[in-house]
PDB file of C-alpha atoms and ligand atoms in Angstrom:
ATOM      1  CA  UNK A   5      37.714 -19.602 179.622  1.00  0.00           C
ATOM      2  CA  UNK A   6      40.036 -16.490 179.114  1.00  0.00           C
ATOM      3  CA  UNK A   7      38.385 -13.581 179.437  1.00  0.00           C
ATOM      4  CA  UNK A   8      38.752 -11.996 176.078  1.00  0.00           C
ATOM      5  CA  UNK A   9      39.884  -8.079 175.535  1.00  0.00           C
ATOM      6  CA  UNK A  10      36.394  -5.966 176.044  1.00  0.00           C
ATOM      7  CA  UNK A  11      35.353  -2.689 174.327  1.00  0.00           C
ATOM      8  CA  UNK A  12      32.209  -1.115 175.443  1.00  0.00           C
ATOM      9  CA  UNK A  13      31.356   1.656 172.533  1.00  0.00           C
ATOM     10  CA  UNK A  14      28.602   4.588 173.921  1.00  0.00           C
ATOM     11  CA  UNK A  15      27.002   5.315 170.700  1.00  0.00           C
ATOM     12  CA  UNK A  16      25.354   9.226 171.327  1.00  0.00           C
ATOM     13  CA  UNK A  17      22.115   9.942 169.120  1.00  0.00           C
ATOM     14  CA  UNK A  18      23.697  12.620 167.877  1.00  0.00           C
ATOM     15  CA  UNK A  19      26.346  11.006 165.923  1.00  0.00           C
ATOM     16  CA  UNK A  20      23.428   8.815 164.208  1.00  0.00           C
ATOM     17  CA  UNK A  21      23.101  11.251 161.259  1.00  0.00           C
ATOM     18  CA  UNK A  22      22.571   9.322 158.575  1.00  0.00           C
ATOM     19  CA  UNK A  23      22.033   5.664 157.686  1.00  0.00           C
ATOM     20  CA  UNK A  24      25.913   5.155 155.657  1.00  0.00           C
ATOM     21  CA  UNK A  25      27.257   6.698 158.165  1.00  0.00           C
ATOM     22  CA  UNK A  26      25.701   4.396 160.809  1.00  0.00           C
ATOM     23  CA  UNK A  27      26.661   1.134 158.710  1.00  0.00           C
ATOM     24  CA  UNK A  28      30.114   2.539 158.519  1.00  0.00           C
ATOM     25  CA  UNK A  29      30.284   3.120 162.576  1.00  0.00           C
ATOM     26  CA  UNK A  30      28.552  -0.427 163.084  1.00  0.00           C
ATOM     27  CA  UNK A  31      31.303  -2.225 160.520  1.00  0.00           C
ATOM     28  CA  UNK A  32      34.299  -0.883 162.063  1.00  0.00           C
ATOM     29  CA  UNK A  33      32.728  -1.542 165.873  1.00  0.00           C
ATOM     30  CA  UNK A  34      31.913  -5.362 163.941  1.00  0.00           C
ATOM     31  CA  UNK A  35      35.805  -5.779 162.364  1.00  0.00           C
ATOM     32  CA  UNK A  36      36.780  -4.868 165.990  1.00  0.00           C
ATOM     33  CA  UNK A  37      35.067  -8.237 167.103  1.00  0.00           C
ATOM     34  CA  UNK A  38      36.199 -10.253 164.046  1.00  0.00           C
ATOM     35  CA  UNK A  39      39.901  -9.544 165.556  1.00  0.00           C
ATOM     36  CA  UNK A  40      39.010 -10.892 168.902  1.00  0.00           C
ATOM     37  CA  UNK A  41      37.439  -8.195 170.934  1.00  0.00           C
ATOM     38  CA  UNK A  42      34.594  -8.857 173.283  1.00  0.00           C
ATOM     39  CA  UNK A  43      32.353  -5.439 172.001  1.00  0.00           C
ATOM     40  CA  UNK A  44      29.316  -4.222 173.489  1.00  0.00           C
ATOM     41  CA  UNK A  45      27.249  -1.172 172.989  1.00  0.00           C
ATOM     42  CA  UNK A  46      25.604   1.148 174.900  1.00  0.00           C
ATOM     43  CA  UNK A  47      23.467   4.113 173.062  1.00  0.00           C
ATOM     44  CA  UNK A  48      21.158   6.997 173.821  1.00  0.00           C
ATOM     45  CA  UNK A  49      19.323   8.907 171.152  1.00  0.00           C
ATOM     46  CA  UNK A  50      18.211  12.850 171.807  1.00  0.00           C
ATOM     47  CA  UNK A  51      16.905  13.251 168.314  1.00  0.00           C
ATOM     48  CA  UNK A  52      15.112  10.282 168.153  1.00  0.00           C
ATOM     49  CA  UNK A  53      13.145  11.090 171.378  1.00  0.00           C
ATOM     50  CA  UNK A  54      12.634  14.459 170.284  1.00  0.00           C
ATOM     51  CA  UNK A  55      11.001  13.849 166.929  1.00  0.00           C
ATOM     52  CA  UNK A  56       8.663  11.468 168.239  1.00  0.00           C
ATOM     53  CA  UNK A  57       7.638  13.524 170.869  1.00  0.00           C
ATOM     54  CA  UNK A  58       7.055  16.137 168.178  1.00  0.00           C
ATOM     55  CA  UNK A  59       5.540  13.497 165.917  1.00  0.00           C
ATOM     56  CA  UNK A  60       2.820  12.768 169.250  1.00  0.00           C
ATOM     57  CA  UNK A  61       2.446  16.558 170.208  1.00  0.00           C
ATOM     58  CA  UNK A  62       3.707  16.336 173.638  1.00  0.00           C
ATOM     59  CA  UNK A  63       5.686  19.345 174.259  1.00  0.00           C
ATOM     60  CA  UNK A  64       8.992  19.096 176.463  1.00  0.00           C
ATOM     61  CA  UNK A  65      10.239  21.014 178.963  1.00  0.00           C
ATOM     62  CA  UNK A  66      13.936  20.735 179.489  1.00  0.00           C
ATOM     63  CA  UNK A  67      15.106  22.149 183.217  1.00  0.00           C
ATOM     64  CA  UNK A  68      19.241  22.019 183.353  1.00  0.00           C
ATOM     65  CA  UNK A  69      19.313  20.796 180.417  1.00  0.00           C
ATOM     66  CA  UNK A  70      17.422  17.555 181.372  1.00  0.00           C
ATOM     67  CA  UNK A  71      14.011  16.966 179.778  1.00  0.00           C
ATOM     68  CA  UNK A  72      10.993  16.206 182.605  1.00  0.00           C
ATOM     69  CA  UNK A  73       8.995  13.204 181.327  1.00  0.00           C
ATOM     70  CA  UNK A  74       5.907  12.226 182.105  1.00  0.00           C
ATOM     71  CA  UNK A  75       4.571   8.766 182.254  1.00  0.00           C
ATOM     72  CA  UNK A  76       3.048   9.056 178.957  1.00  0.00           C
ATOM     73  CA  UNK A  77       5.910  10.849 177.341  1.00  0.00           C
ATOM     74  CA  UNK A  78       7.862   7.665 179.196  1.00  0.00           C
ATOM     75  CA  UNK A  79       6.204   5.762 176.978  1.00  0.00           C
ATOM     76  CA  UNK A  80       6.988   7.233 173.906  1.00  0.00           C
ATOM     77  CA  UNK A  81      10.802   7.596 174.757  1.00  0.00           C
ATOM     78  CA  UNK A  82      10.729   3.656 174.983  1.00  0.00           C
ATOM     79  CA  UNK A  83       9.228   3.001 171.450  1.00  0.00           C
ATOM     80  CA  UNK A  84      12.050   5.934 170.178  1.00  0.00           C
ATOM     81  CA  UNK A  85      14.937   4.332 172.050  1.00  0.00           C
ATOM     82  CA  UNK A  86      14.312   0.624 171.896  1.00  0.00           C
ATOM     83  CA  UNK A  87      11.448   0.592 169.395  1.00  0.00           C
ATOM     84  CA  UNK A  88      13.578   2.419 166.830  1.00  0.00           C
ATOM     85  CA  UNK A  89      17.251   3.577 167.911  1.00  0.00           C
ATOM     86  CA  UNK A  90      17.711  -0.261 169.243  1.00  0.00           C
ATOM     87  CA  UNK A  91      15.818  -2.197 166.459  1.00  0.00           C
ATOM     88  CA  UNK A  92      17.789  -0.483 163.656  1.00  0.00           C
ATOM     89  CA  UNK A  93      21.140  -1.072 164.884  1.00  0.00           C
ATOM     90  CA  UNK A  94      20.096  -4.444 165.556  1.00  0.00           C
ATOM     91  CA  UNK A  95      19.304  -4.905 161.872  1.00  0.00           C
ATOM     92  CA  UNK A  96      22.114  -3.433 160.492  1.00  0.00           C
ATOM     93  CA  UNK A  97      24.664  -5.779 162.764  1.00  0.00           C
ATOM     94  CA  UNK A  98      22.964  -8.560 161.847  1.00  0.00           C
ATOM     95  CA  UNK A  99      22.874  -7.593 157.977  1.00  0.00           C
ATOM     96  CA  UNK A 100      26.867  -7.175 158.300  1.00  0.00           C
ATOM     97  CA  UNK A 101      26.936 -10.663 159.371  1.00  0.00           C
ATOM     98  CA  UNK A 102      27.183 -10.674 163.548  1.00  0.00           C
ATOM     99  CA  UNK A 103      24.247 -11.486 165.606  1.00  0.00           C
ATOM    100  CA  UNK A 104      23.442  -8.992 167.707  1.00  0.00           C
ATOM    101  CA  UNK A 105      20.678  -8.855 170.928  1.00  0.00           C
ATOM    102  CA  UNK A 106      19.132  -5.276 171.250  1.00  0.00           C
ATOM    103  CA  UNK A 107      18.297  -4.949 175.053  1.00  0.00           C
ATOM    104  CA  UNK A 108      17.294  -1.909 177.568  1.00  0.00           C
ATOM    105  CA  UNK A 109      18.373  -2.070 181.111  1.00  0.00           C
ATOM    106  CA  UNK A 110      15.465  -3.691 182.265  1.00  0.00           C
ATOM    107  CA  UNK A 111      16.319  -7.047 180.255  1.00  0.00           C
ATOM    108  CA  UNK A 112      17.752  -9.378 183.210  1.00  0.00           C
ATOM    109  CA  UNK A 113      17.682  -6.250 185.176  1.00  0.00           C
ATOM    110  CA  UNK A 114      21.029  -4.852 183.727  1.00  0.00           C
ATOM    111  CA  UNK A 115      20.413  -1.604 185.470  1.00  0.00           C
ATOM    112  CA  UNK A 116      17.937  -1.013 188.190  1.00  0.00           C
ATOM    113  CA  UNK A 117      16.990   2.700 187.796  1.00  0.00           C
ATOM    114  CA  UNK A 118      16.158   5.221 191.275  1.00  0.00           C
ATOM    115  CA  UNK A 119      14.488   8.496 190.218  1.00  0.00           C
ATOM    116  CA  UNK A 120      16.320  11.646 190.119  1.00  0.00           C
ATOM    117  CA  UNK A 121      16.174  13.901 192.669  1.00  0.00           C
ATOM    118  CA  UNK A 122      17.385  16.867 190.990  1.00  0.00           C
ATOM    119  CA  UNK A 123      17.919  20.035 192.641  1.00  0.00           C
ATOM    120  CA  UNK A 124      17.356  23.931 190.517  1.00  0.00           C
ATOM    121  CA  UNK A 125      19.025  27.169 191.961  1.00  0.00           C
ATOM    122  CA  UNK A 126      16.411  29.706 191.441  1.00  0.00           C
ATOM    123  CA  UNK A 127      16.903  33.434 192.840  1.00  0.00           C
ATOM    124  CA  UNK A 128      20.027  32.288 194.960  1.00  0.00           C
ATOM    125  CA  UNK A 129      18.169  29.297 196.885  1.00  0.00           C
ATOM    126  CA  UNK A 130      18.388  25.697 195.677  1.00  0.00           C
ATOM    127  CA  UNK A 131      14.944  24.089 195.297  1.00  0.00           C
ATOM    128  CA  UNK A 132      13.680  20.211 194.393  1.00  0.00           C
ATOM    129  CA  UNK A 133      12.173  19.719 190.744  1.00  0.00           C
ATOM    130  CA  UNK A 134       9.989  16.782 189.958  1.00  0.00           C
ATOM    131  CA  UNK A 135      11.561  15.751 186.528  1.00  0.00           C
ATOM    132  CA  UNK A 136       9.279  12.812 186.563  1.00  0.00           C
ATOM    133  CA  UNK A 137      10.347   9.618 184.680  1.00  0.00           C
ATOM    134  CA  UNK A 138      14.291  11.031 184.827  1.00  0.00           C
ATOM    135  CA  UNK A 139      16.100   8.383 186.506  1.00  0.00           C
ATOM    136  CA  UNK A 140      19.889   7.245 187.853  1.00  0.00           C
ATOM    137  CA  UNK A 141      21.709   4.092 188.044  1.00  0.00           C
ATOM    138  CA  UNK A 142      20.931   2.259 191.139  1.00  0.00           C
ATOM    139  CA  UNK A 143      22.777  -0.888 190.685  1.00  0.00           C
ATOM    140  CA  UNK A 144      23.915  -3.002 187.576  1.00  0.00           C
ATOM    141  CA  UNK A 145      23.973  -6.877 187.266  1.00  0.00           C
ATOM    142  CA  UNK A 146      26.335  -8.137 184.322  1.00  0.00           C
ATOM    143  CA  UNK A 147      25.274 -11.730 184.425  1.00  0.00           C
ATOM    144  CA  UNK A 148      22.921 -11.519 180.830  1.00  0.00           C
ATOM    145  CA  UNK A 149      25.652  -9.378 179.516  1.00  0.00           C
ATOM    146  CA  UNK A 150      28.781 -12.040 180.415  1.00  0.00           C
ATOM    147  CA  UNK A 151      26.480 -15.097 179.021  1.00  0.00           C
ATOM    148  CA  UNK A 152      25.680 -13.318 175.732  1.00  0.00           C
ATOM    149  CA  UNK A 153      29.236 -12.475 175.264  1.00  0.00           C
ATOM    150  CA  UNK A 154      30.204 -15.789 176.105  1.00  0.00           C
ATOM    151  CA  UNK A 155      27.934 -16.977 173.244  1.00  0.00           C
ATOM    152  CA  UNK A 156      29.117 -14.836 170.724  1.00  0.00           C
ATOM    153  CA  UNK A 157      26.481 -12.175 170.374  1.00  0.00           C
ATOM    154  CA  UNK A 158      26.550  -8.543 171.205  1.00  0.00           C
ATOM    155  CA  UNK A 159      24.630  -6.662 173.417  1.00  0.00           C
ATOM    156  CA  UNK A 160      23.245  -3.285 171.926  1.00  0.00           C
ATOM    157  CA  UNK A 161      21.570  -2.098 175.342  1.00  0.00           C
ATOM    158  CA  UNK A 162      19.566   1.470 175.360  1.00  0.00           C
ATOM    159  CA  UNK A 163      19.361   3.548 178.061  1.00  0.00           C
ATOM    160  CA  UNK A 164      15.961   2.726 180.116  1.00  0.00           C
ATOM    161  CA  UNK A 165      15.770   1.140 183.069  1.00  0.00           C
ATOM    162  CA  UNK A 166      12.721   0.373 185.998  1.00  0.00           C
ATOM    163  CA  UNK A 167      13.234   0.979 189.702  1.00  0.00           C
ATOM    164  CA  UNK A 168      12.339  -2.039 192.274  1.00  0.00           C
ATOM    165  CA  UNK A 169       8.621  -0.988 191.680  1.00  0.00           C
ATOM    166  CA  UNK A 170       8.289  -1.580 188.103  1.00  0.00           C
ATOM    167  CA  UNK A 171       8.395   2.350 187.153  1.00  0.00           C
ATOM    168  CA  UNK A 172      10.340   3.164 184.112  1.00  0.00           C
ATOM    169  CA  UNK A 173      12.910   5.478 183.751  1.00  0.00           C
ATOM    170  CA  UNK A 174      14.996   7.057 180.927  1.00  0.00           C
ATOM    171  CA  UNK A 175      18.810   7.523 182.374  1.00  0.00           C
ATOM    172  CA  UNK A 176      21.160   9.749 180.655  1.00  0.00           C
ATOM    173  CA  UNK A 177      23.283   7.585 178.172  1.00  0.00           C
ATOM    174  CA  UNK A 178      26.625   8.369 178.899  1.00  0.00           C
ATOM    175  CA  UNK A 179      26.185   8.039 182.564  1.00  0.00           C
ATOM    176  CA  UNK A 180      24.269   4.231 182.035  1.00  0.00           C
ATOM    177  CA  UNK A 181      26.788   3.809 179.724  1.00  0.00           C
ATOM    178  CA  UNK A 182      29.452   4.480 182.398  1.00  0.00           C
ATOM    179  CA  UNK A 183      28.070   2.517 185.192  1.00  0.00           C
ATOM    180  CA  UNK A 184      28.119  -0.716 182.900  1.00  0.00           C
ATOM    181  CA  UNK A 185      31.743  -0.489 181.823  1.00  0.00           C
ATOM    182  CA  UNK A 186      32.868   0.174 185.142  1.00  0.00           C
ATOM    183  CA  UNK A 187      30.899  -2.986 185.873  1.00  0.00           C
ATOM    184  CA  UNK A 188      32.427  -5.180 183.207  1.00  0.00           C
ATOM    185  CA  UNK A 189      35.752  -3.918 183.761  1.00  0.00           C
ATOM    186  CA  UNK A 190      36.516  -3.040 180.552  1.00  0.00           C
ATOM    187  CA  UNK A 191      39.273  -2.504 178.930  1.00  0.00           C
ATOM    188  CA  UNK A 192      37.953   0.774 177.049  1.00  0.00           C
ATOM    189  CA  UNK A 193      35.014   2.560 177.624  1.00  0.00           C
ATOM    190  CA  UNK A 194      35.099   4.667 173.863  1.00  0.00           C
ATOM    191  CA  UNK A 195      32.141   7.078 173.611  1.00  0.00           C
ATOM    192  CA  UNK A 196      31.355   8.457 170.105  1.00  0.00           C
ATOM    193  CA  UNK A 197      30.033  11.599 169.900  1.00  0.00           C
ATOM    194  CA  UNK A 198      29.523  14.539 167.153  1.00  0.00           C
ATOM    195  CA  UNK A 199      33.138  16.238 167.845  1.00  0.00           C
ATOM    196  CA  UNK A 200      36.924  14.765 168.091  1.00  0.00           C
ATOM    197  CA  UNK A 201      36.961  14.735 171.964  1.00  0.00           C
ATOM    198  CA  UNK A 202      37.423  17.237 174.725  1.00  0.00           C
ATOM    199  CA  UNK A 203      38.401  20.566 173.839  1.00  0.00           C
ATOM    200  CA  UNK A 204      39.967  23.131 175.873  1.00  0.00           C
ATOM    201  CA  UNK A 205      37.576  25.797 173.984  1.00  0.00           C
ATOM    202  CA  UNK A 206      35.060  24.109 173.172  1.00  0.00           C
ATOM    203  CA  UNK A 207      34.372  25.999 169.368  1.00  0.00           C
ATOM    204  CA  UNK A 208      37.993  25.390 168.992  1.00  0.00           C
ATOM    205  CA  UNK A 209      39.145  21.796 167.202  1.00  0.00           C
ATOM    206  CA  UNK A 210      42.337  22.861 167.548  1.00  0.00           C
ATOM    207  CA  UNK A 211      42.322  23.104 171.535  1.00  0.00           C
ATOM    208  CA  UNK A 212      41.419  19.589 171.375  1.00  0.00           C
ATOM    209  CA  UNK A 213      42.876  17.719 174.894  1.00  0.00           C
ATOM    210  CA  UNK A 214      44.720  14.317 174.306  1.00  0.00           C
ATOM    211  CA  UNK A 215      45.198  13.123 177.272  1.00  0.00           C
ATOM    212  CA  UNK A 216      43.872  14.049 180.735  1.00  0.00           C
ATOM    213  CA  UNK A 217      43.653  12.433 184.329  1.00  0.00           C
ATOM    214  CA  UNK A 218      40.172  11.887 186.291  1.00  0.00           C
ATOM    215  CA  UNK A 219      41.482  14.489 188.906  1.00  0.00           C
ATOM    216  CA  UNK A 220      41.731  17.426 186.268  1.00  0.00           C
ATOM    217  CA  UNK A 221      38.100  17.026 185.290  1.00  0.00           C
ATOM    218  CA  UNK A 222      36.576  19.190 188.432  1.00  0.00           C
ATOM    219  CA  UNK A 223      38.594  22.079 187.743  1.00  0.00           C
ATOM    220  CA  UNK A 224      37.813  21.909 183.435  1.00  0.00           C
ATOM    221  CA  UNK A 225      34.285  22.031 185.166  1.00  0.00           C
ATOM    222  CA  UNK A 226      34.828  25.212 186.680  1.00  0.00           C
ATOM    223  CA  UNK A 227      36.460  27.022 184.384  1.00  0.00           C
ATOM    224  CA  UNK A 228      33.510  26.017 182.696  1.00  0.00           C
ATOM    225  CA  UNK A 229      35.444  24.514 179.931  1.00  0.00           C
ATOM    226  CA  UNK A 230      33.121  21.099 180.178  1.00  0.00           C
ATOM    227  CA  UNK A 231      29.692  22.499 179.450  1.00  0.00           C
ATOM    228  CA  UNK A 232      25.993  20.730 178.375  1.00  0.00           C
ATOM    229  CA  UNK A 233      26.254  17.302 176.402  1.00  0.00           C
ATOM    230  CA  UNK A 234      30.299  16.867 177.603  1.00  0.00           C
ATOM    231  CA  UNK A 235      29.494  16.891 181.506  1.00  0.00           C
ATOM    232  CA  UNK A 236      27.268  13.713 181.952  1.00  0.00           C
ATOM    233  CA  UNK A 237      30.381  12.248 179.696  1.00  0.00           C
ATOM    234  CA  UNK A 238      32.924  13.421 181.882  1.00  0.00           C
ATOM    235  CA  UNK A 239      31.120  11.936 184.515  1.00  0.00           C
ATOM    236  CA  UNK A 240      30.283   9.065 183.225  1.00  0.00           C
ATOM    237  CA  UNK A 241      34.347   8.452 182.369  1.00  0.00           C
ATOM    238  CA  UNK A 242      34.947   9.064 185.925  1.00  0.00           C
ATOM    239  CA  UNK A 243      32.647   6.472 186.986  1.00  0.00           C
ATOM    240  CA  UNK A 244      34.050   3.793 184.625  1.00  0.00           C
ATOM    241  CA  UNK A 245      37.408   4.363 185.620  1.00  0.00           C
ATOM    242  CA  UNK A 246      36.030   4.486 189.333  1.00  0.00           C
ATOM    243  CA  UNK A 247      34.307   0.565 189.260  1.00  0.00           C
ATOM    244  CA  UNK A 248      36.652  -1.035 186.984  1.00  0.00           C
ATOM    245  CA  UNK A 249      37.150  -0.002 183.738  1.00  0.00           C
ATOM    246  CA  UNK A 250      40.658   0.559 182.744  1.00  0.00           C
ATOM    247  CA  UNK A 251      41.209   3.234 180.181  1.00  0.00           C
ATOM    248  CA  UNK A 252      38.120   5.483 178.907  1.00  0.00           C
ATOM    249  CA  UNK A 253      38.078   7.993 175.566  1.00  0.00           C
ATOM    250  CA  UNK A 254      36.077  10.091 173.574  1.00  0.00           C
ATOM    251  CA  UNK A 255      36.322  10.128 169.966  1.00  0.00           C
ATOM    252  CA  UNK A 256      33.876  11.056 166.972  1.00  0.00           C
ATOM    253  CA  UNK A 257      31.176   8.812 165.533  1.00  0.00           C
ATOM    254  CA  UNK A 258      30.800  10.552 162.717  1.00  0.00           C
ATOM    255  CA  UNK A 259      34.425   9.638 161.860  1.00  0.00           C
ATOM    256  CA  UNK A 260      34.190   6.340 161.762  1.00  0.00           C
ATOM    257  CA  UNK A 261      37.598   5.209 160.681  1.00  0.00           C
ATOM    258  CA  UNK A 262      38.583   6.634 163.909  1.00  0.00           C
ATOM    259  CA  UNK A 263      37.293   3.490 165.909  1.00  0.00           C
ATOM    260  CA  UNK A 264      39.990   1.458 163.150  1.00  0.00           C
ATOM    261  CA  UNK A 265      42.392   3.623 163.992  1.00  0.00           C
ATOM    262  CA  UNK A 266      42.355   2.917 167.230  1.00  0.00           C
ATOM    263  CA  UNK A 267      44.067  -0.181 167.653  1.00  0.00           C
ATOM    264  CA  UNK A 268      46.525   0.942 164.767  1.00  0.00           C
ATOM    265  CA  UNK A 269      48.424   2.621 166.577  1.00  0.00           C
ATOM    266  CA  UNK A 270      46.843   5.824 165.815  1.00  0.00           C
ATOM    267  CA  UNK A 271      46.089   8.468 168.180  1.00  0.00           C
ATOM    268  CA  UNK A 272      42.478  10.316 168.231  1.00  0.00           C
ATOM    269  CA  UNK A 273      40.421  11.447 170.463  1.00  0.00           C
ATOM    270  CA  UNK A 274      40.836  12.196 174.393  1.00  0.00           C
ATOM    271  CA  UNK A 275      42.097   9.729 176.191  1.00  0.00           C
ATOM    272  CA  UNK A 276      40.833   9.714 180.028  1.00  0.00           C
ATOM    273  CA  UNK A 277      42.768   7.680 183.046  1.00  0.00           C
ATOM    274  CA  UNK A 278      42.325   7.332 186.878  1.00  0.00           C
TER     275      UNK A 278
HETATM  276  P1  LIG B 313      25.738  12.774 172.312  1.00  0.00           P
HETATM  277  O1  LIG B 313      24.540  12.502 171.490  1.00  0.00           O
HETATM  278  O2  LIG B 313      26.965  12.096 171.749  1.00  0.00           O
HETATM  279  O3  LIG B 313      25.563  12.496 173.768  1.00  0.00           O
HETATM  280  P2  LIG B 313      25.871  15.619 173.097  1.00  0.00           P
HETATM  281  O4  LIG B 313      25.397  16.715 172.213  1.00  0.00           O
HETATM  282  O5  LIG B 313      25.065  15.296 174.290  1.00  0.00           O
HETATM  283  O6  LIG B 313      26.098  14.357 172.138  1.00  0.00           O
HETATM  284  O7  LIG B 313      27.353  15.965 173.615  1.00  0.00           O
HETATM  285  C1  LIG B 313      28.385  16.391 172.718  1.00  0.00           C
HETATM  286  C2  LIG B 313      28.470  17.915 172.697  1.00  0.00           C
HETATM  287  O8  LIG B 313      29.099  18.415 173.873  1.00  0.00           O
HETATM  288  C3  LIG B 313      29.304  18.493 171.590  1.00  0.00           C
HETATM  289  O9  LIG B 313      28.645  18.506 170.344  1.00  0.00           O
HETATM  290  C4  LIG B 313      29.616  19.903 172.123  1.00  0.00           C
HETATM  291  O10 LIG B 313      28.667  20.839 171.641  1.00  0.00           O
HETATM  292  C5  LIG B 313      29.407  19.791 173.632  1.00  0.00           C
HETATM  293  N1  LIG B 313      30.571  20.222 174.416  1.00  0.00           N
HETATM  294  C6  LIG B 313      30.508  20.935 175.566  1.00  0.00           C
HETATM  295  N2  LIG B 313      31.714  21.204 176.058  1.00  0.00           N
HETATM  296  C7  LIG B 313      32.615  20.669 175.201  1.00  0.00           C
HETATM  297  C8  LIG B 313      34.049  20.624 175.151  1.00  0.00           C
HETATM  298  N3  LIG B 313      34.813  21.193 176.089  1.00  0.00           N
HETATM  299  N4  LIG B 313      34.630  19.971 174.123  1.00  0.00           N
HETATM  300  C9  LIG B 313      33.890  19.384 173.172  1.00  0.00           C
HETATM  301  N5  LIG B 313      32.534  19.388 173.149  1.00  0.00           N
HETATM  302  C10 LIG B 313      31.882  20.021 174.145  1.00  0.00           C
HETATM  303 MG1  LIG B 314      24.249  13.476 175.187  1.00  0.00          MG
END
């Protein structure tokens, strides 16, 4: 069989505003299949996690920007992600007419998770943190992915996998994302987010960056253009690009005739390559 053209779409929680708006992103990611793409999607979902924590009273510390989990908070990041995020994109794919599979990375052990060992500068010395349940990729097995495609479905995977032992962990979204389209090769790896891609200043649209190589991204780091939400992306575009994936871009979610206008001919977004 021919290996057809695949996009993998990294849906961020925080271009999930609304319900329209979400149809709207799902249809266009859906007419994207109808005209022969292989699509699979990857999402995360901050403000989902957040209000149920709230909902639950468990209050979160967030240390570089990362938010230490406990086991029980673990648990309540699960139902938010898969419980909720997953199960209503599942329903509204399947209401447009496609049959989509909502999946975490522990379903046929997608992703096998390693907890993060994450390191804090405080007063000039570096020292460990125990972010609990905050894991990393460890290593990703396409098979379940490659026979659902094969059959027509697509995967809507959320961003939790378990280590060896059975522990879950919750995995930054963009970098899980990442690691999986690096491992399917795709052909695009298009993350949606809240703004219209990279910019050079970042409370400037205008600065926005259309193009940019892999090798520039260290240096936007340091000039500290790249800062909070955009730095696991950047990463996580580095990755893909690393393990297989052949172009990666980041364009808005809450635009969604931008994902149409992709394969019009139209440029958006910032467009990432080795
Ligand atoms: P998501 O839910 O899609 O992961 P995030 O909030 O984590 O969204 O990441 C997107 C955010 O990254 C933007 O809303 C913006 O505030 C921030 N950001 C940081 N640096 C930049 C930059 N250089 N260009 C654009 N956005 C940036
Ligand atoms: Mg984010």
């Amino acid at each position: 069989m021919t290996k057809k053209h695949l996009l993998l779409f990294k849906y961020g929680g925080n271009a999930m505003t609304n319900q329209p708006l979400k149809k709207q992103v799902l249809k266009n990611i859906c007419g994207l299949k109808e005209k022969g793409y292989q699509v699979v999607i990857v999402h995360g979902g901050g403000p989902f996690i957040q209000q149920t924590l709230e909902e639950v009273h468990i209050d979160s510390e967030f240390i570089d920007g990362q938010r230490k989990t406990t086991p029980e908070a673990m648990e309540y990041v699960e139902m938010a992600l898969k419980g909720k995020v997953n199960g209503s994109l599942i329903s509204i794919i399947n209401a447009i007419g496609n049959k989509a599979v909502g999946l975490s990375g522990k379903d046929g052990q997608i992703v096998t998770a390693k907890k993060r060992l994450h390191q804090q500068m405080k007063n000039g010395k570096t020292e460990m943190v125990d972010l609990g349940q905050v894991g990393d990729v460890a290593s990703v097995d396409v098979t379940l992915i490659e026979l659902l495609l094969e059959n027509d479905f697509i995967p809507v995977i959320t961003c939790i996998a378990s280590d060896k032992h059975g522990n879950d962990y919750n995995i930054n979204g963009d970098l899980f994302a990442g690691h999986i389209a690096g491992a399917l090769s795709a052909e695009q790896y298009i993350i949606l987010t809240d703004v219209d891609g990279l910019m050079l200043d970042k409370d400037n649209p205008a600065s926005m960056i259309p193009k940019l190589k892999v090798a520039e991204i260290n240096h936007l780091k340091e000039i500290k253009c790249i800062q909070g939400g955009m730095i696991p992306k950047m990463d996580s575009c580095e990755i893909a690009l690393e393990k297989g994936a052949k172009l990666a871009r980041i364009i808005n979610g809450t635009v969604p005739e931008q994902i149409s206008a992709l394969f019009e001919n139209q440029q958006s977004g910032t467009i990432i390559t080795a």
